[in-house]
Tab-separated table of C-alpha atoms and ligand atoms in Angstrom:
chain	number	residue	atom	x	y	z
A	1	MET	CA	-0.290	0.035	-0.245
A	2	GLN	CA	1.125	3.460	-0.729
A	3	ALA	CA	1.953	5.926	1.684
A	4	ARG	CA	-0.900	8.121	2.361
A	5	LEU	CA	-0.734	12.618	1.301
A	6	VAL	CA	-1.249	14.394	3.972
A	7	LYS	CA	-0.180	17.794	3.213
A	8	ARG	CA	-0.313	20.324	6.536
A	9	LEU	CA	-0.407	24.106	5.472
A	10	VAL	CA	-0.560	26.696	8.033
A	11	GLU	CA	-3.081	28.885	7.086
A	12	VAL	CA	-5.002	28.285	3.705
A	13	ASP	CA	-8.191	29.744	2.785
A	14	SER	CA	-10.421	26.632	2.396
A	15	THR	CA	-8.845	23.042	2.801
A	16	ASN	CA	-12.067	22.016	0.917
A	17	THR	CA	-10.703	24.447	-2.055
A	18	VAL	CA	-6.836	23.053	-2.045
A	19	ALA	CA	-7.896	19.210	-1.787
A	20	MET	CA	-10.183	19.786	-4.818
A	21	GLU	CA	-7.642	21.416	-7.013
A	22	MET	CA	-5.485	19.133	-5.603
A	23	GLY	CA	-8.060	16.344	-6.828
A	24	ARG	CA	-8.229	17.977	-10.567
A	25	GLN	CA	-4.716	17.638	-10.514
A	26	GLY	CA	-4.628	14.035	-10.079
A	27	ALA	CA	-3.874	13.174	-6.321
A	28	ARG	CA	-4.950	10.017	-5.350
A	29	SER	CA	-7.632	8.738	-3.087
A	30	GLY	CA	-7.764	9.011	0.585
A	31	THR	CA	-4.990	12.208	0.084
A	32	VAL	CA	-5.360	14.861	2.932
A	33	VAL	CA	-5.396	18.602	3.205
A	34	VAL	CA	-5.072	20.069	6.768
A	35	ALA	CA	-5.415	23.455	7.801
A	36	GLU	CA	-4.093	25.210	11.660
A	37	SER	CA	-6.553	28.243	10.117
A	38	GLN	CA	-8.478	29.209	7.270
A	39	THR	CA	-9.066	32.681	6.236
A	40	ARG	CA	-13.045	31.897	4.407
A	41	GLY	CA	-13.313	28.457	5.690
A	42	ARG	CA	-17.461	27.212	4.391
A	43	GLY	CA	-19.854	25.518	5.707
A	44	ARG	CA	-23.238	24.034	3.882
A	45	LEU	CA	-25.547	25.911	2.882
A	46	LYS	CA	-22.983	28.478	2.174
A	47	ARG	CA	-22.789	29.736	5.612
A	48	PRO	CA	-19.010	30.842	6.516
A	49	TRP	CA	-16.797	28.411	8.759
A	50	ILE	CA	-14.919	30.355	11.581
A	51	SER	CA	-11.703	28.996	11.612
A	52	PRO	CA	-9.276	30.643	13.469
A	53	PRO	CA	-5.972	28.485	14.806
A	54	GLY	CA	-4.630	26.564	17.312
A	55	THR	CA	-9.102	25.580	18.467
A	56	GLY	CA	-10.232	23.894	15.833
A	57	LEU	CA	-9.588	20.600	13.546
A	58	TYR	CA	-10.308	21.339	10.137
A	59	PHE	CA	-9.124	18.861	7.441
A	60	SER	CA	-10.370	17.604	3.845
A	61	MET	CA	-10.160	14.021	2.131
A	62	ILE	CA	-10.018	13.604	-1.711
A	63	LEU	CA	-11.802	10.420	-2.655
A	64	ARG	CA	-13.080	9.104	-5.653
A	65	PRO	CA	-15.490	6.483	-4.573
A	66	ASP	CA	-16.621	3.426	-6.423
A	67	LEU	CA	-20.081	3.731	-6.455
A	68	ASP	CA	-23.309	5.168	-8.067
A	69	PRO	CA	-23.695	8.381	-9.074
A	70	VAL	CA	-27.022	8.598	-7.035
A	71	ASP	CA	-25.422	6.848	-4.009
A	72	LEU	CA	-22.521	9.643	-3.916
A	73	SER	CA	-24.700	11.988	-1.782
A	74	LYS	CA	-24.346	9.121	0.820
A	75	ILE	CA	-21.021	9.486	1.259
A	76	THR	CA	-21.459	12.585	3.424
A	77	LEU	CA	-23.584	10.182	5.917
A	78	VAL	CA	-20.806	7.609	6.032
A	79	ALA	CA	-18.679	10.237	6.934
A	80	GLY	CA	-20.722	11.739	9.970
A	81	VAL	CA	-20.808	8.279	11.273
A	82	ALA	CA	-16.957	7.869	10.973
A	83	VAL	CA	-16.121	11.128	12.742
A	84	CYS	CA	-19.090	9.705	15.505
A	85	LEU	CA	-17.016	6.445	16.195
A	86	ALA	CA	-13.782	7.950	16.356
A	87	LEU	CA	-14.722	10.523	17.978
A	88	GLU	CA	-16.684	8.326	20.961
A	89	ALA	CA	-13.665	5.800	20.896
A	90	GLU	CA	-10.741	8.777	21.712
A	91	CYS	CA	-13.175	10.736	23.899
A	92	HIS	CA	-15.309	8.471	24.982
A	93	VAL	CA	-18.673	10.788	24.454
A	94	ARG	CA	-21.545	10.318	22.810
A	95	LEU	CA	-22.898	12.232	20.059
A	96	GLY	CA	-25.721	12.536	17.813
A	97	ILE	CA	-25.955	13.678	14.328
A	98	LYS	CA	-29.013	16.028	12.597
A	99	TRP	CA	-29.092	14.866	9.433
A	100	PRO	CA	-27.471	15.563	7.617
A	101	ASN	CA	-24.392	15.663	9.150
A	102	ASP	CA	-24.302	18.811	11.548
A	103	LEU	CA	-22.041	16.363	15.122
A	104	LEU	CA	-23.756	17.265	18.082
A	105	LEU	CA	-22.345	16.550	21.024
A	106	ASP	CA	-24.613	17.848	24.124
A	107	ASN	CA	-27.158	19.137	22.147
A	108	ARG	CA	-25.059	21.436	20.769
A	109	LYS	CA	-23.039	21.501	17.561
A	110	LEU	CA	-19.335	20.414	17.985
A	111	GLY	CA	-18.783	20.037	14.152
A	112	GLY	CA	-19.656	19.481	10.575
A	113	ILE	CA	-19.116	18.021	6.807
A	114	LEU	CA	-19.012	20.145	4.222
A	115	THR	CA	-19.276	17.379	1.170
A	116	GLU	CA	-18.496	18.577	-2.603
A	117	ALA	CA	-18.448	16.162	-5.632
A	118	GLU	CA	-17.551	17.137	-9.447
A	119	PRO	CA	-16.882	14.576	-12.417
A	120	SER	CA	-13.504	14.119	-13.027
A	121	ALA	CA	-11.524	13.700	-16.348
A	122	GLY	CA	-11.166	9.909	-15.669
A	123	GLY	CA	-15.140	9.390	-15.688
A	124	ASP	CA	-15.350	8.914	-12.136
A	125	TYR	CA	-16.521	11.442	-9.668
A	126	LEU	CA	-13.640	12.940	-7.487
A	127	VAL	CA	-15.354	14.007	-4.009
A	128	VAL	CA	-13.827	15.939	-1.218
A	129	LEU	CA	-15.036	15.836	2.810
A	130	GLY	CA	-14.381	18.932	4.449
A	131	ILE	CA	-14.699	17.986	7.945
A	132	GLY	CA	-14.663	20.544	11.074
A	133	LEU	CA	-14.857	20.319	14.402
A	134	ASN	CA	-14.565	22.221	17.629
A	135	ILE	CA	-11.571	20.424	19.343
A	136	THR	CA	-10.108	23.798	21.812
A	137	SER	CA	-12.849	26.500	21.791
A	138	ARG	CA	-13.995	28.691	24.521
A	139	GLU	CA	-17.321	30.060	24.404
A	140	ALA	CA	-15.775	33.075	23.187
A	141	SER	CA	-14.436	32.021	20.464
A	142	PHE	CA	-17.967	31.803	18.916
A	143	PRO	CA	-19.646	34.204	17.822
A	144	ASP	CA	-22.364	35.734	19.166
A	145	ASP	CA	-25.349	34.092	17.151
A	146	LEU	CA	-23.535	30.727	17.088
A	147	ARG	CA	-22.259	30.655	21.004
A	148	LYS	CA	-25.704	28.892	22.452
A	149	HIS	CA	-26.184	26.319	19.865
A	150	ALA	CA	-22.431	25.437	20.008
A	151	THR	CA	-19.876	22.880	21.577
A	152	SER	CA	-16.288	22.097	21.597
A	153	LEU	CA	-14.477	18.934	23.148
A	154	LEU	CA	-12.897	21.133	26.065
A	155	LEU	CA	-16.531	23.253	26.471
A	156	SER	CA	-18.638	19.368	27.125
A	157	THR	CA	-15.245	17.293	28.266
A	158	GLY	CA	-12.796	19.612	30.200
A	159	GLN	CA	-10.781	17.534	28.636
A	160	ARG	CA	-7.934	19.076	25.990
A	161	PHE	CA	-8.052	16.244	23.054
A	162	GLU	CA	-4.574	16.233	20.521
A	163	ARG	CA	-6.055	17.046	17.434
A	164	ASP	CA	-3.239	14.838	15.546
A	165	LEU	CA	-4.461	11.635	17.134
A	166	LEU	CA	-8.771	12.413	16.221
A	167	LEU	CA	-7.517	13.042	12.617
A	168	ALA	CA	-5.753	9.963	12.418
A	169	ALA	CA	-8.688	8.319	14.246
A	170	ILE	CA	-11.309	9.540	12.035
A	171	ILE	CA	-8.998	8.493	8.483
A	172	ARG	CA	-8.959	4.924	9.813
A	173	ARG	CA	-12.592	5.168	9.972
A	174	LEU	CA	-13.032	6.420	6.852
A	175	ASP	CA	-10.547	4.394	5.767
A	176	GLU	CA	-12.585	0.922	7.047
A	177	MET	CA	-16.057	2.376	6.090
A	178	ILE	CA	-15.801	3.562	3.030
A	179	PRO	CA	-14.712	0.115	1.072
A	180	ARG	CA	-17.113	-1.147	2.895
A	181	VAL	CA	-20.052	0.843	1.373
A	182	GLU	CA	-18.282	0.190	-1.992
A	183	GLN	CA	-18.507	-3.294	-1.497
A	184	ASN	CA	-21.640	-4.587	0.572
A	185	GLY	CA	-23.617	-1.368	0.123
A	186	PHE	CA	-25.092	1.634	3.060
A	187	SER	CA	-26.817	-0.568	5.740
A	188	GLU	CA	-24.314	-0.995	8.291
A	189	ALA	CA	-23.215	2.916	8.106
A	190	PHE	CA	-27.106	4.047	7.801
A	191	ALA	CA	-27.923	1.530	11.293
A	192	GLU	CA	-25.112	3.659	13.049
A	193	TRP	CA	-26.246	6.913	11.887
A	194	ARG	CA	-29.556	5.820	12.675
A	195	ALA	CA	-28.906	5.196	16.082
A	196	ARG	CA	-27.360	8.849	16.637
A	197	ASP	CA	-30.455	10.426	15.280
A	198	ALA	CA	-30.793	13.617	16.668
A	199	SER	CA	-33.969	14.333	15.404
A	200	LYS	CA	-36.351	11.404	15.651
A	201	GLY	CA	-39.548	12.308	17.399
A	202	ARG	CA	-38.684	15.675	17.447
A	203	THR	CA	-40.481	19.001	16.712
A	204	LEU	CA	-38.131	20.896	14.074
A	205	SER	CA	-38.431	23.162	11.279
A	206	TRP	CA	-36.704	22.055	7.270
A	207	VAL	CA	-36.271	24.931	5.712
A	208	THR	CA	-36.520	24.459	1.676
A	209	ALA	CA	-33.688	25.931	-0.412
A	210	SER	CA	-35.727	28.356	-1.368
A	211	GLY	CA	-36.231	29.643	2.446
A	212	GLU	CA	-39.538	27.989	2.811
A	213	VAL	CA	-40.268	26.642	6.928
A	214	VAL	CA	-42.161	23.580	7.026
A	215	GLU	CA	-42.501	22.416	10.757
A	216	GLY	CA	-43.112	18.633	11.718
A	217	ILE	CA	-41.846	15.503	13.806
A	218	GLY	CA	-38.978	14.002	12.766
A	219	GLN	CA	-39.557	10.414	11.418
A	220	GLY	CA	-35.914	9.489	10.751
A	221	LEU	CA	-33.450	8.491	7.746
A	222	ASP	CA	-35.111	6.436	4.783
A	223	ASP	CA	-32.791	4.118	2.467
A	224	ASN	CA	-32.130	6.508	0.339
A	225	GLY	CA	-30.306	8.833	2.780
A	226	ALA	CA	-33.340	11.482	2.718
A	227	TYR	CA	-34.828	12.275	5.964
A	228	HIS	CA	-38.597	12.029	6.408
A	229	ILE	CA	-40.321	14.425	8.821
A	230	ARG	CA	-44.484	14.470	9.658
A	231	GLY	CA	-46.152	17.855	8.970
A	232	ALA	CA	-48.517	19.103	11.476
A	233	ASP	CA	-51.044	17.903	8.481
A	234	GLY	CA	-49.759	14.659	9.061
A	235	ALA	CA	-48.101	14.710	5.381
A	236	ILE	CA	-44.581	13.210	5.502
A	237	HIS	CA	-42.459	15.445	3.623
A	238	GLN	CA	-38.895	13.420	2.025
A	239	ILE	CA	-35.791	16.007	2.446
A	240	LEU	CA	-32.971	15.887	0.594
A	241	SER	CA	-31.962	19.829	0.937
A	242	GLY	CA	-31.895	22.796	3.135
A	243	ASP	CA	-31.911	22.483	6.908
A	244	LEU	CA	-32.779	21.171	9.873
A	245	ASN	CA	-33.281	23.324	12.874
A	246	LEU	CA	-34.301	21.618	16.183
A	247	ALA	CA	-36.885	23.272	17.739
A	248	SER	CA	-36.794	22.008	21.370
A	249	THR	CA	-34.750	20.222	23.854
A	250	PRO	CA	-35.628	16.805	24.623
B	301	BTN	C1	-21.421	22.582	8.114
B	301	BTN	O1	-21.215	22.068	9.227
B	301	BTN	O2	-21.910	23.760	7.422
B	301	BTN	C2	-20.416	22.081	7.533
B	301	BTN	C3	-18.521	22.541	8.014
B	301	BTN	C4	-17.551	22.436	7.434
B	301	BTN	C5	-16.010	22.805	7.717
B	301	BTN	C6	-15.055	22.048	7.072
B	301	BTN	S1	-13.716	22.943	8.179
B	301	BTN	C7	-12.499	21.908	6.657
B	301	BTN	C8	-12.792	21.768	5.666
B	301	BTN	N1	-13.159	23.149	4.625
B	301	BTN	C9	-14.045	24.334	4.674
B	301	BTN	O3	-13.964	25.083	4.275
B	301	BTN	N2	-15.040	23.475	4.813
B	301	BTN	C10	-14.460	22.407	5.590
C-alpha cells in the first residue's frame, strides 16, 4: 500500500478548495489536506465556517469512490458516522447527528461536514469531504449568534484532546468504512447513523432551499439517505436539501 499524502498548511482559504484543486491535478484517493486555520472556511448552505488557529481541526479528504453517482450524496452520511465512531472511541463521548451531518454533543454543534463533488476527467467522480470540529474553542471563540448552539470537546468534557490523534482516528474510520460501503452498500453505516439520530421524534423545522419553513416531527432516515418529517397536517416530507432546526430540547 502506498503511503498517504497528508498536506499540512498553516493558513489556507479553505482546505476543501485546496483539496479539490489537488484532486483535479490527479491527487490520489485518500489524500488529506489539513490546516491550522482557514481564512474562508465554508459550511453547508454557503455559511462561513469560522476557523481560528489552535482551537479546531479543519481538514479535507479526497475520495474517488467506486459508487453509482446516485449514491454519492450518501457518502457524507457515512463520513458523519466515521467521525462519531472515532470521537466516541477516543474521547469517551456519545455524539448525535442532525441530518445530514451536523455532529452534536450535549445537543450543541461540535462539528460539521461539507462534501463537494464533481465529475472527473477519468469518468469517475472527484469527491472532497471537508470536516471541521471544535476541539478547544471557548464560548468567546464562537460568534454571538452561534454561542448558544455550539460546543467544543473542551467545553463539553473539560479535556484537551490532541488534534493529530483525532485526525488519525477519523482517517482510520473513513479508511475502514468507505471500502465497506463500496462493497456491501449502506445498510450497516445507516444503522449507525440511525442510532445517533438527534431529530427522531422531536419537533423541528425544515427550511427548504428556497427559504420556505415546514414544521414537523422527525421520522428518521430512509434508505436513500433522505430524512422524513411528519408535518402538522400528517403529510410526510422527504428532505434531500435545505436545513433542519431542532425546535426543542428532548
Ligand atoms: C457545516 O456544518 O456546515 C460544514 C462545515 C465544514 C467545515 C469544514 S472545515 C474543513 C473544510 N474546509 C472548509 O472550508 N469547510 C470544511
